[in-house]
Amino acid sequence: MADIKDPENTLVMETTKGRVVIEMRPDLAPGHVDHIKKLAREGFYDGIVFHRVIEGFMAQTGCPHGTGTGGSKYPNLKAEFNAEPHVRGTASMARAQNPNSANSQFFICFDDARFLDRQYTVWGKVIEGMDNVDKIKRGEPVRDPDKIVSMKVAADIPA
């Protein structure tokens, strides 16, 4: 597994295409990182599909309905827009028109998407398994989509 410097702020996501490790950035988006860790620890993301996957852009997941219309039982998050660029491997929150509408859905960029900078909350970066993200089935919506088998905080995984 990747060289994990901070297990409390690292996610290990097992997908139908393989393992993806995301280093979270509480220095950029502390509220979002806390929220995602809480959801991961509750098993919220386990079994959730990648419902919107656009070639050359990003793979989106985190909707409990698999349609892009839902979130968790918790209130939406206040935006924590930051200067971190949307580049290959960036993990950022999806949201509706309202800047403070992010909840559980997030996306991972396949390529640079700098037009999203300072408009979406970047909270992490893929540090291992980007090749597995690249294999996620494309579509909008995706037919027979790939999914997150499990997503855990690295600190919670027995050695």
Coordinates of C-alpha atoms in Angstrom, one line a residue:
M1 CA 0.0 0.0 0.0
A2 CA 1.0 3.6 -0.5
D3 CA 3.4 5.2 2.0
I4 CA 0.8 6.6 4.4
K5 CA 2.1 9.5 6.4
D6 CA -1.1 10.4 8.2
P7 CA -3.5 7.3 8.6
E8 CA -6.1 9.5 10.3
N9 CA -6.4 11.7 7.2
T10 CA -6.1 8.9 4.5
L11 CA -8.9 7.1 2.9
V12 CA -8.6 3.6 1.5
M13 CA -11.3 3.0 -1.1
E14 CA -11.8 -0.5 -2.5
T15 CA -13.6 -0.2 -5.8
T16 CA -14.8 -2.8 -8.4
K17 CA -11.7 -1.7 -10.4
G18 CA -9.2 -2.0 -7.5
R19 CA -7.8 0.0 -4.6
V20 CA -7.6 3.8 -4.5
V21 CA -5.9 5.7 -1.7
I22 CA -6.8 9.3 -1.1
E23 CA -4.7 11.6 1.1
M24 CA -7.1 14.1 2.7
R25 CA -6.3 17.7 3.3
P26 CA -7.7 19.0 6.5
D27 CA -5.5 22.1 6.1
L28 CA -7.6 23.0 3.0
A29 CA -11.1 21.9 4.0
P30 CA -11.3 20.8 7.6
G31 CA -15.1 20.6 7.7
H32 CA -15.3 18.5 4.5
V33 CA -12.6 16.1 5.7
D34 CA -14.3 15.6 9.1
H35 CA -17.6 15.0 7.3
I36 CA -16.2 12.5 4.8
K37 CA -14.4 10.6 7.6
K38 CA -17.6 10.5 9.6
L39 CA -19.5 9.0 6.6
A40 CA -16.7 6.6 5.8
R41 CA -16.7 5.4 9.4
E42 CA -20.4 4.8 9.3
G43 CA -20.1 2.7 6.1
F44 CA -22.1 5.3 4.1
Y45 CA -20.0 4.9 1.0
D46 CA -19.9 1.1 0.9
G47 CA -21.7 -0.1 -2.2
I48 CA -22.3 3.3 -3.7
V49 CA -21.9 3.6 -7.5
F50 CA -19.9 6.0 -9.7
H51 CA -23.0 7.5 -11.3
R52 CA -21.5 10.2 -13.5
V53 CA -18.2 9.4 -15.2
I54 CA -17.1 11.7 -18.0
E55 CA -14.1 10.8 -20.2
G56 CA -11.3 13.3 -19.8
F57 CA -13.0 15.1 -16.9
M58 CA -14.0 13.2 -13.7
A59 CA -15.7 10.2 -11.9
Q60 CA -18.4 11.2 -9.5
T61 CA -19.8 9.1 -6.6
G62 CA -21.4 9.5 -3.2
C63 CA -25.1 9.5 -4.0
P64 CA -27.1 7.0 -2.0
H65 CA -29.7 6.8 -4.8
G66 CA -27.1 6.3 -7.6
T67 CA -28.5 9.2 -9.6
G68 CA -26.8 12.3 -8.3
T69 CA -29.9 13.5 -6.5
G70 CA -29.1 12.5 -2.9
G71 CA -26.9 13.0 0.1
S72 CA -26.4 11.8 3.6
K73 CA -28.7 12.3 6.6
Y74 CA -26.5 15.2 7.8
P75 CA -26.9 18.9 6.8
N76 CA -25.1 20.3 3.8
L77 CA -21.6 21.7 4.2
K78 CA -20.5 25.3 4.1
A79 CA -18.2 25.8 1.1
E80 CA -14.5 25.7 1.9
F81 CA -13.2 26.9 -1.5
N82 CA -9.5 27.0 -1.7
A83 CA -6.6 27.7 -4.1
E84 CA -5.7 24.1 -4.6
P85 CA -6.0 23.4 -8.4
H86 CA -8.3 20.8 -9.9
V87 CA -5.7 18.6 -11.6
R88 CA -5.4 14.8 -12.3
G89 CA -6.1 12.9 -9.1
T90 CA -7.8 15.8 -7.2
A91 CA -10.7 14.8 -5.0
S92 CA -13.3 17.6 -4.7
M93 CA -16.9 17.9 -3.6
A94 CA -19.8 17.9 -5.9
R95 CA -22.6 20.4 -5.2
A96 CA -25.7 22.0 -6.6
Q97 CA -26.1 25.6 -7.7
N98 CA -25.8 26.8 -4.1
P99 CA -22.2 27.0 -3.1
N100 CA -23.1 25.6 0.4
S101 CA -24.9 22.5 -1.0
A102 CA -22.1 19.9 -0.9
N103 CA -23.0 16.8 1.3
S104 CA -21.7 13.4 0.4
Q105 CA -21.0 13.4 -3.3
F106 CA -17.5 13.9 -4.6
F107 CA -15.5 13.5 -7.8
I108 CA -12.0 12.6 -8.8
C109 CA -10.5 14.4 -11.7
F110 CA -9.1 12.3 -14.6
D111 CA -7.3 15.4 -16.1
D112 CA -6.9 19.1 -15.4
A113 CA -10.2 20.8 -14.7
R114 CA -8.9 24.3 -13.7
F115 CA -12.2 25.9 -14.6
L116 CA -13.5 24.4 -11.4
D117 CA -10.8 26.1 -9.2
R118 CA -12.1 28.2 -6.3
Q119 CA -15.7 27.1 -7.1
Y120 CA -15.6 23.6 -5.7
T121 CA -14.0 22.4 -2.4
V122 CA -10.9 20.4 -3.0
W123 CA -10.3 18.1 0.0
G124 CA -7.8 15.5 -1.1
K125 CA -5.7 13.9 -3.8
V126 CA -5.3 10.3 -5.0
I127 CA -1.8 9.0 -3.9
E128 CA -2.2 5.4 -5.1
G129 CA -4.5 3.7 -7.6
M130 CA -5.2 6.4 -10.1
D131 CA -4.8 3.7 -12.7
N132 CA -7.9 2.1 -11.1
V133 CA -9.8 5.3 -11.3
D134 CA -9.0 5.5 -15.0
K135 CA -10.7 2.0 -15.4
I136 CA -14.0 3.2 -14.0
K137 CA -16.8 2.7 -16.5
R138 CA -17.9 5.9 -18.3
G139 CA -21.4 7.2 -18.8
E140 CA -23.9 9.9 -17.8
P141 CA -25.7 8.0 -16.4
V142 CA -23.5 4.9 -16.3
R143 CA -25.0 1.6 -17.3
D144 CA -24.1 -1.2 -14.9
P145 CA -21.8 1.2 -13.0
D146 CA -18.6 0.5 -11.0
K147 CA -18.9 1.1 -7.3
I148 CA -17.1 1.7 -4.1
V149 CA -17.0 -1.8 -2.4
S150 CA -15.7 -0.2 0.8
M151 CA -14.2 3.1 1.9
K152 CA -12.4 3.3 5.2
V153 CA -10.1 5.7 7.1
A154 CA -6.7 4.1 7.0
A155 CA -6.3 4.5 10.8
D156 CA -9.3 2.1 11.3
I157 CA -7.8 -0.7 9.2
P158 CA -6.1 -3.4 11.3
A159 CA -2.4 -3.7 10.5

